[in-house]
Coordinates of C-alpha atoms in Angstrom, one line a residue:
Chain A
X1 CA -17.7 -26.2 41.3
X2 CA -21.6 -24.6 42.5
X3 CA -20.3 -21.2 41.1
X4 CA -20.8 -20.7 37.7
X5 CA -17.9 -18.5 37.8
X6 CA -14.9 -19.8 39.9
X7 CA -13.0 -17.0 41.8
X8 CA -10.1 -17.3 39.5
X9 CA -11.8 -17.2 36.5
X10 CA -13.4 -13.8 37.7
X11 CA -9.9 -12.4 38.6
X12 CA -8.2 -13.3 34.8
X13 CA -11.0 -11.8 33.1
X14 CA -10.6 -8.5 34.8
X15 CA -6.9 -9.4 33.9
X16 CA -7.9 -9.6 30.4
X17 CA -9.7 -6.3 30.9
X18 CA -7.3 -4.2 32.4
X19 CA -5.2 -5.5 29.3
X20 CA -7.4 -4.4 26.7
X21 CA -8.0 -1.1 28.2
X22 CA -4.5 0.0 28.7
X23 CA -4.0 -1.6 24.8
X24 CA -6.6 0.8 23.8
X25 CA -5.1 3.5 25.5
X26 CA -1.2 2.4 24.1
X27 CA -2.8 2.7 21.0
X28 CA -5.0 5.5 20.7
X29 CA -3.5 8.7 23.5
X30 CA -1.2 10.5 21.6
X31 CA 0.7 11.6 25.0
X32 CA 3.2 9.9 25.8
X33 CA 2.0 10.2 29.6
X34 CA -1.0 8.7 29.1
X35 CA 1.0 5.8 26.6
X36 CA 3.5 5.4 30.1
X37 CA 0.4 4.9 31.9
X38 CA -1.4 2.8 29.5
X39 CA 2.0 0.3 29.1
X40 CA 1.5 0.0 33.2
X41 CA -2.4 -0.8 33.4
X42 CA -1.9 -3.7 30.9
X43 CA 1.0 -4.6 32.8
X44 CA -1.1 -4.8 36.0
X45 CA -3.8 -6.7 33.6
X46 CA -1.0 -9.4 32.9
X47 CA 0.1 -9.5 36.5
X48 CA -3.6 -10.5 37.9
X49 CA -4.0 -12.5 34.7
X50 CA -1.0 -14.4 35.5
X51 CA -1.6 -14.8 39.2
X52 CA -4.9 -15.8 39.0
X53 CA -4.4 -18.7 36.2
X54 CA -2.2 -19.8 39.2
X55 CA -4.7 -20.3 41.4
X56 CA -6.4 -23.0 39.3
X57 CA -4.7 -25.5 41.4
X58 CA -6.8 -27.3 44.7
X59 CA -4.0 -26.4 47.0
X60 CA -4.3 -23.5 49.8
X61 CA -2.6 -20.7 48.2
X62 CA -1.4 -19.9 44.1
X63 CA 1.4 -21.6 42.7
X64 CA 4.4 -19.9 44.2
X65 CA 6.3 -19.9 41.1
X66 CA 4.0 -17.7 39.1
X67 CA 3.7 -15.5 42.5
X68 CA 7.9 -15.0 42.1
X69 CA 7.7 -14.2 38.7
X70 CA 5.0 -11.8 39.2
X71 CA 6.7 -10.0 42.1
X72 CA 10.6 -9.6 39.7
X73 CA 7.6 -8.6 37.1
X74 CA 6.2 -5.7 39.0
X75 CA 10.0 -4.5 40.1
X76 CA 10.9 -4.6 36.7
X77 CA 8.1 -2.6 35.4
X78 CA 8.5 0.1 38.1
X79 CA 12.2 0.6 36.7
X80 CA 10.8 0.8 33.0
X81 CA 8.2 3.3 33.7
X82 CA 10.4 5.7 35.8
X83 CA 13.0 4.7 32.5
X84 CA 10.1 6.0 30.5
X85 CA 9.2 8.9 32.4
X86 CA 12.7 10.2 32.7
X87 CA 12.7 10.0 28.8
X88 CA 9.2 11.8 28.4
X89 CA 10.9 14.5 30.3
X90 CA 14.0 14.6 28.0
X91 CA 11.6 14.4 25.0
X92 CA 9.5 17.7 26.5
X93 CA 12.6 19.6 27.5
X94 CA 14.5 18.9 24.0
X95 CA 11.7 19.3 21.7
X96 CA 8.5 21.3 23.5
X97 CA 6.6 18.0 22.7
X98 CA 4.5 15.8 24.4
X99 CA 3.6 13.0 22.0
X100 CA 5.5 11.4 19.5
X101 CA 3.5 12.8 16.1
X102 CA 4.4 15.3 14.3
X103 CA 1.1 16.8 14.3
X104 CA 0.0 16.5 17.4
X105 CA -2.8 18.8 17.4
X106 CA -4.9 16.7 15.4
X107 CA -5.1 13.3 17.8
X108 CA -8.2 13.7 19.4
X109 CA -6.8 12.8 22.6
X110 CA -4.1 14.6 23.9
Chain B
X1 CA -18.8 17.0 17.5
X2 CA -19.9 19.7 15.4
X3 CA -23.3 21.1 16.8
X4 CA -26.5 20.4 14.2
X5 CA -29.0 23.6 14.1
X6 CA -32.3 23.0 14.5
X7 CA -35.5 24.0 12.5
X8 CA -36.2 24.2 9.2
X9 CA -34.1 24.6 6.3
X10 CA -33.7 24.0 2.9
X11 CA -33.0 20.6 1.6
X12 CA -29.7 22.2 0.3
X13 CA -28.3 23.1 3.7
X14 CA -29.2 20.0 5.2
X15 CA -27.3 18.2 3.2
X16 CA -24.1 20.3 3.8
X17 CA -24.9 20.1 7.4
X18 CA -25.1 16.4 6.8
X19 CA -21.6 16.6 5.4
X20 CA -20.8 18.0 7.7
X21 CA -21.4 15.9 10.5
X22 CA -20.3 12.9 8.5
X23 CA -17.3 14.6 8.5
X24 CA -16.4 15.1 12.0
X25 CA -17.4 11.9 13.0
X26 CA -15.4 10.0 10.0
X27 CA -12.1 11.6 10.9
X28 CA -8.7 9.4 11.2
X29 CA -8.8 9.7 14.3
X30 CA -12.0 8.0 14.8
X31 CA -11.3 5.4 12.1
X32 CA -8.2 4.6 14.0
X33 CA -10.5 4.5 17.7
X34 CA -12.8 2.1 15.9
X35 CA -9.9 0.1 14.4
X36 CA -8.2 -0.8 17.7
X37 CA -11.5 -0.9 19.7
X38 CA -12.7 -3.8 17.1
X39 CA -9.2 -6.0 17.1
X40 CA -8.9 -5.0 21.2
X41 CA -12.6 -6.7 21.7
X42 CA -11.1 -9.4 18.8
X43 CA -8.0 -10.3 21.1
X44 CA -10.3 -10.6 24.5
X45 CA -12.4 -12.5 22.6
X46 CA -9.6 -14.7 21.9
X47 CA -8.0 -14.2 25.4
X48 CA -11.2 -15.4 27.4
X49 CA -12.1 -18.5 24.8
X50 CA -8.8 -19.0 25.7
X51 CA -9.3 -18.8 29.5
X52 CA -12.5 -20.7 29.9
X53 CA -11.1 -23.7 27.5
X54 CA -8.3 -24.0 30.2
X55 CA -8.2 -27.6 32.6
X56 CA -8.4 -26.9 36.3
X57 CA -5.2 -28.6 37.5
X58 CA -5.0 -30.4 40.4
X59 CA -1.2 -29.3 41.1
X60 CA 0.4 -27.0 38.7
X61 CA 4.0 -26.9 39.9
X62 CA 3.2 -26.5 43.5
X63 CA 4.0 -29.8 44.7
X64 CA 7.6 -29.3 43.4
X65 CA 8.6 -26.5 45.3
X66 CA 6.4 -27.6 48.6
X67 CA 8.5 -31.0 48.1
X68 CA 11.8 -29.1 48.3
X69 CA 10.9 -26.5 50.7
X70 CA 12.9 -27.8 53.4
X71 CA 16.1 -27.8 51.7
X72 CA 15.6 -23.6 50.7
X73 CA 16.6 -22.4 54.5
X74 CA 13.2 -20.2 54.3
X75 CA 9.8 -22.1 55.2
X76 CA 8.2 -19.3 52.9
X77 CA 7.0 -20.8 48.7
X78 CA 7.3 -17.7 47.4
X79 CA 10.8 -16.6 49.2
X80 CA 12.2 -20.1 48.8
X81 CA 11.2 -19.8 44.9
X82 CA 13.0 -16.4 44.8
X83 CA 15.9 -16.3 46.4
X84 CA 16.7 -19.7 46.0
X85 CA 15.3 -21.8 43.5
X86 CA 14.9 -18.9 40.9
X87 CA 17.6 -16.9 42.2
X88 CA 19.3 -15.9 39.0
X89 CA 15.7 -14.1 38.2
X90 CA 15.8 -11.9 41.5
X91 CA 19.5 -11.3 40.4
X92 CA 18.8 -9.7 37.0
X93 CA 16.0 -7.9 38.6
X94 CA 18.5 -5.8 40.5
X95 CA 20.0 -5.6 37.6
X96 CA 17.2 -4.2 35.9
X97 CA 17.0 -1.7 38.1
X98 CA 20.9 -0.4 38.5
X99 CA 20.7 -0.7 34.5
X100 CA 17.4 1.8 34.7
X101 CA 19.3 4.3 37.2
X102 CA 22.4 4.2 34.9
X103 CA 19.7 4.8 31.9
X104 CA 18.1 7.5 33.7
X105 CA 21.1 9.8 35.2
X106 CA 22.2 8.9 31.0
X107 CA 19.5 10.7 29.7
X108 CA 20.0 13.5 32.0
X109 CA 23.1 14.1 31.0
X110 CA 24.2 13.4 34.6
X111 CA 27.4 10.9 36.7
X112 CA 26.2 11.2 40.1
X113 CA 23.0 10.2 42.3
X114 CA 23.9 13.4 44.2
X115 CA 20.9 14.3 45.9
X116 CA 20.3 18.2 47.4
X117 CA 19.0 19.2 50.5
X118 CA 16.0 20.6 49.4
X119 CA 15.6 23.6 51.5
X120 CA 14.1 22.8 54.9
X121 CA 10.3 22.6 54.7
X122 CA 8.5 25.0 56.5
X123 CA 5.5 23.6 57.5
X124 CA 5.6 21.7 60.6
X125 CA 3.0 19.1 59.8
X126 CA 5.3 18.0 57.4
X127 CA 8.2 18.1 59.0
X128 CA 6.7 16.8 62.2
X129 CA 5.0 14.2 60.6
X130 CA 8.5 12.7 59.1
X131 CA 10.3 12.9 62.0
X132 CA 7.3 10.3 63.3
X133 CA 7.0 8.3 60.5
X134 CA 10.7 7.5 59.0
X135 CA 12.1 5.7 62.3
X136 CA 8.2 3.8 62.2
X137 CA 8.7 2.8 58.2
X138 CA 12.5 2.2 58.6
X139 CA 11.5 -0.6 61.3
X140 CA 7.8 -1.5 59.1
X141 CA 10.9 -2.0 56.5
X142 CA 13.0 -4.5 59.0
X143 CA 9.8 -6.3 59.9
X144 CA 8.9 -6.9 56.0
X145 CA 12.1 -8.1 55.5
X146 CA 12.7 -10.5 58.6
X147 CA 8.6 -11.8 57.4
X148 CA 9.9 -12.8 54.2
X149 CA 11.0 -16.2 55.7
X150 CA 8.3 -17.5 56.4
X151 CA 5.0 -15.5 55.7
X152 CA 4.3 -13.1 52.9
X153 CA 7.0 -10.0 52.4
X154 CA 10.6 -10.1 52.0
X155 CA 13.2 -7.9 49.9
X156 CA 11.1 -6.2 47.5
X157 CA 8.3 -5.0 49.8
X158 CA 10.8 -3.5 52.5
X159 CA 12.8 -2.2 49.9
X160 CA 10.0 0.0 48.6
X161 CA 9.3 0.9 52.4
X162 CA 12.4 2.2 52.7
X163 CA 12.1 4.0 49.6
X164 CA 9.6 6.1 50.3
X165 CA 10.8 6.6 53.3
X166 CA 13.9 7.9 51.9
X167 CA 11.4 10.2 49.6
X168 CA 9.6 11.5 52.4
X169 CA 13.2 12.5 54.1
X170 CA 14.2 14.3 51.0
X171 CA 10.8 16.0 51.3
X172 CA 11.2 17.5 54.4
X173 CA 14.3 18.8 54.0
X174 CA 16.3 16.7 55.7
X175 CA 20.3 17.8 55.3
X176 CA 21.2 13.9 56.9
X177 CA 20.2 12.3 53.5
X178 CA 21.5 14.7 51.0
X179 CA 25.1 14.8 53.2
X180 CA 26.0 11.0 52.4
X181 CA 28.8 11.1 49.6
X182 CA 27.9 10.0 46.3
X183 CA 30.3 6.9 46.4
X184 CA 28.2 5.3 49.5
X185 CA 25.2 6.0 47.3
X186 CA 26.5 4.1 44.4
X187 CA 27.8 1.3 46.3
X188 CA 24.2 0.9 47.9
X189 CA 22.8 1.0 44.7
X190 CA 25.5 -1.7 43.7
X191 CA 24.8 -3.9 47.2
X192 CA 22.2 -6.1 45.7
X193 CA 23.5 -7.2 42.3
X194 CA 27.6 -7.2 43.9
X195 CA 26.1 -9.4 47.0
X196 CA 24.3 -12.1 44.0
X197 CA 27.9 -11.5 42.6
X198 CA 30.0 -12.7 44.9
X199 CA 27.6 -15.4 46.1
X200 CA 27.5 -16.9 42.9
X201 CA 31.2 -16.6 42.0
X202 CA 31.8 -17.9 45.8
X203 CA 29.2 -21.0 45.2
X204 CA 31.3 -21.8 42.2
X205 CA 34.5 -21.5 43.2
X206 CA 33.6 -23.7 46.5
X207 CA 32.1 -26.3 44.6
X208 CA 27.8 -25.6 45.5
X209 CA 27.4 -24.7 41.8
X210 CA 25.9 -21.2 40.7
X211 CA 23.7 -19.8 42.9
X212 CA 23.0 -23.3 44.6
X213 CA 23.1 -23.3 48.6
X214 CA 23.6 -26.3 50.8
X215 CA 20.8 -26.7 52.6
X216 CA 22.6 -25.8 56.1
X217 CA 23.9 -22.4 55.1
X218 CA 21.1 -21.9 52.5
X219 CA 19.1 -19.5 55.5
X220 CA 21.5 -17.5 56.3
X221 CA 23.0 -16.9 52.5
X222 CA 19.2 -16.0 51.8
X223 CA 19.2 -13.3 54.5
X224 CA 22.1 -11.8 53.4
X225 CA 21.3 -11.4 49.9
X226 CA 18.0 -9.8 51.1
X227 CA 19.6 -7.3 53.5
X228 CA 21.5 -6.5 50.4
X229 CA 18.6 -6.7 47.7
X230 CA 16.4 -4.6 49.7
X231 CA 18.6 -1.8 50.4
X232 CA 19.4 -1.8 46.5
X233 CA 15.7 -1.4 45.8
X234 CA 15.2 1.4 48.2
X235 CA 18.3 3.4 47.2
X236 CA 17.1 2.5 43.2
X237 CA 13.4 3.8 44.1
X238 CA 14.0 6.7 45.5
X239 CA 16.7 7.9 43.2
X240 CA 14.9 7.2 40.4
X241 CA 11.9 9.6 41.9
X242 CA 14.8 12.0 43.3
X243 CA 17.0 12.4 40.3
X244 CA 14.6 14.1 37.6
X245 CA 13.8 17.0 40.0
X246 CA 16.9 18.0 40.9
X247 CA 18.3 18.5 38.3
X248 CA 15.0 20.8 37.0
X249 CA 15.0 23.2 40.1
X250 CA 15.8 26.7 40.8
X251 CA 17.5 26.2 43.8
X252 CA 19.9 23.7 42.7
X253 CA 21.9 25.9 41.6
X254 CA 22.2 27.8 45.5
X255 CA 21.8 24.8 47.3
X256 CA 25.1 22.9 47.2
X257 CA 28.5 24.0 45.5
X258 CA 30.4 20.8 44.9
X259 CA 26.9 19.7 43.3
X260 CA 27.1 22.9 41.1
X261 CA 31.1 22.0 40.5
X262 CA 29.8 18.9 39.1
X263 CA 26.8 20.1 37.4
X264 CA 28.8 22.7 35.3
X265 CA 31.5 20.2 34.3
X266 CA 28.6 17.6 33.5
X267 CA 27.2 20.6 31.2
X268 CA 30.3 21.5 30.1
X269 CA 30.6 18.8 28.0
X270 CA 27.1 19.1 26.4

């Protein structure tokens, strides 16, 4: 307790970071690359948010249980985003298009 | 951002100019920026209050899984928490992934994990530098999977080893990967979730209950559904990288026939 900022504490607020900024990105890109990558930056920011809230405990190591989870979570999220990728690829080859507007030229960032 | 001349003007023109520039800057798409930037800070807000208002726990469930450590067959938390005491999750997760393999060869328009010899590479570095690393990440693989008992590793991390290591073959050229017939492929991808299969159905039928090991066998059942798991994962990974780009290059069409046989009737029915 001499730290103003425990270890874990530091870890879940660049959690809660990495969450915002892919949000951000979600939100705001208009590809649908960049919205693939956004969706897996806030999924990293939940993962070390997760993991590190298991560390609160006094033992040696994180709560296992949140560890599992985190580890199905991270194979899970590599079959959505090749899922997702495939699909941007059927969405550029069927339609020309790279985002999901219909006016995509006038998204800022593209 | 529109660029302001400088100098003197009229009062007129400035005020256009002003316009202008209030224009460009108050477009929708900067409304929208400033929208989600202030409910994005609003939600961290939230998140850390939320974070910092949080008890430090002397336990958490820890002490629960430590407790029944010796009855998992693995002296490994997080292995004993994933193969056995949350087993069904590490289940659905191969699930996940056969379903996002079926999903991905669906919206290709494709049946088969068929994957083409990509014609020999001709750089040497690369090729040379396969031949030295696959047998090195195919036993890097092993060693991550035989760790899992008892120190950090286990399926998921040799899985992806192998992966790539099956994405580097595929790189090089390699013939040996490609040749495999598409039914050993599918029944690797299968392995996993068919291995969680039968050892739940079995644990049933016996009398352990689903997915529940007796503490005797409960080692070697883990291993086993593993072996299978990791192989799943690999075969999964690097299909799912694979897949896409054969289907998209010109010398697919060259490269094997009984791939173009299946490509035209695939097509066909477009």
């Amino acid at each position: 307790m001499e730290l103003p900022w425990e270890p874990f504490l530091l870890f879940a607020l660049c959690g809660v970071g990495l969450f915002s900024i892919g949000f951000f990105g979600l939100v705001v890109c208009a590809h649908v690359l960049r919205k693939i990558l956004a969706l897996n930056i806030m999924g990293g920011g939940v993962f070390l948010f997760f993991i590190s809230v298991a560390r609160r405990n006094t033992h040696e190591f994180a709560d296992p249980v949140p560890q599992a989870m985190v580890l199905t979570g991270i194979v899970v999220a590599l079959g959505v985003t090749a899922f997702a990728v495939t699909l941007a690829r059927r969405l550029y080859s069927t339609t020309r298009q790279t985002t999901l507007s219909r006016s995509e030229r006038e998204e800022g960032i593209s | 951002m529109e660029r302001v001349p400088k100098g003197p003007r009229s009062p007129k023109k400035v005020d256009s100019t002003k316009k202008r520039v209030m224009k460009t800057i108050l477009t929708r798409a900067n409304g929208l920026r400033l929208l989600v930037t202030l409910s994005v800070g609003a939600m961290a807000t939230i998140l850390v209050q939320t974070l910092r208002s949080l008890p430090r726990e002397p336990g958490g469930i820890t002490p629960q899984v430590m407790g029944k450590l010796d009855l998992s067959g693995v002296s490994h938390p997080v292995t004993a928490v994933l193969l056995n005491f949350r087993g069904y999750d590490t289940w659905l997760e191969i699930g996940v992934l056969v379903v996002a393999i079926s999903a991905s060869l669906c919206v290709q328009r494709r049946t088969d994990i068929l994957w083409l010899a990509i014609p020999p590479a001709p750089r040497r570095v690369l090729t040379g530098l396969v031949q030295l690393l696959a047998p090195l990440m195919v036993l890097a693989g092993g060693y991550l999977l035989w760790l899992g008992k008892f120190a950090a590793g286990g399926a998921f991390q040799a899985g992806v080893v192998w992966g790539a290591a099956l994405v580097l073959l595929w790189l090089s050229g390699r013939r040996g990967v490609a040749a495999l017939p598409v039914t050993w492929w599918w029944g690797m991808v299968l392995l996993g979730f068919g291995l969680f299969l039968a050892v739940a159905a079995l644990g049933v039928l016996i009398g352990w209950g689903l997915l529940t090991f007796p503490p005797d066998v409960a080692g070697q059942v883990i291993l086993i559904l593993e072996v299978g798991a990791a192989v799943s994962i690999a075969v999964v990974a690097a299909a799912l990288v694979i897949t896409p780009h054969v289907a998209s290059r010109p010398w697919m069409s060259s490269a094997s026939r009984a791939m173009d046989r299946l490509g035209e009737r695939n097509r066909g029915a477009d």
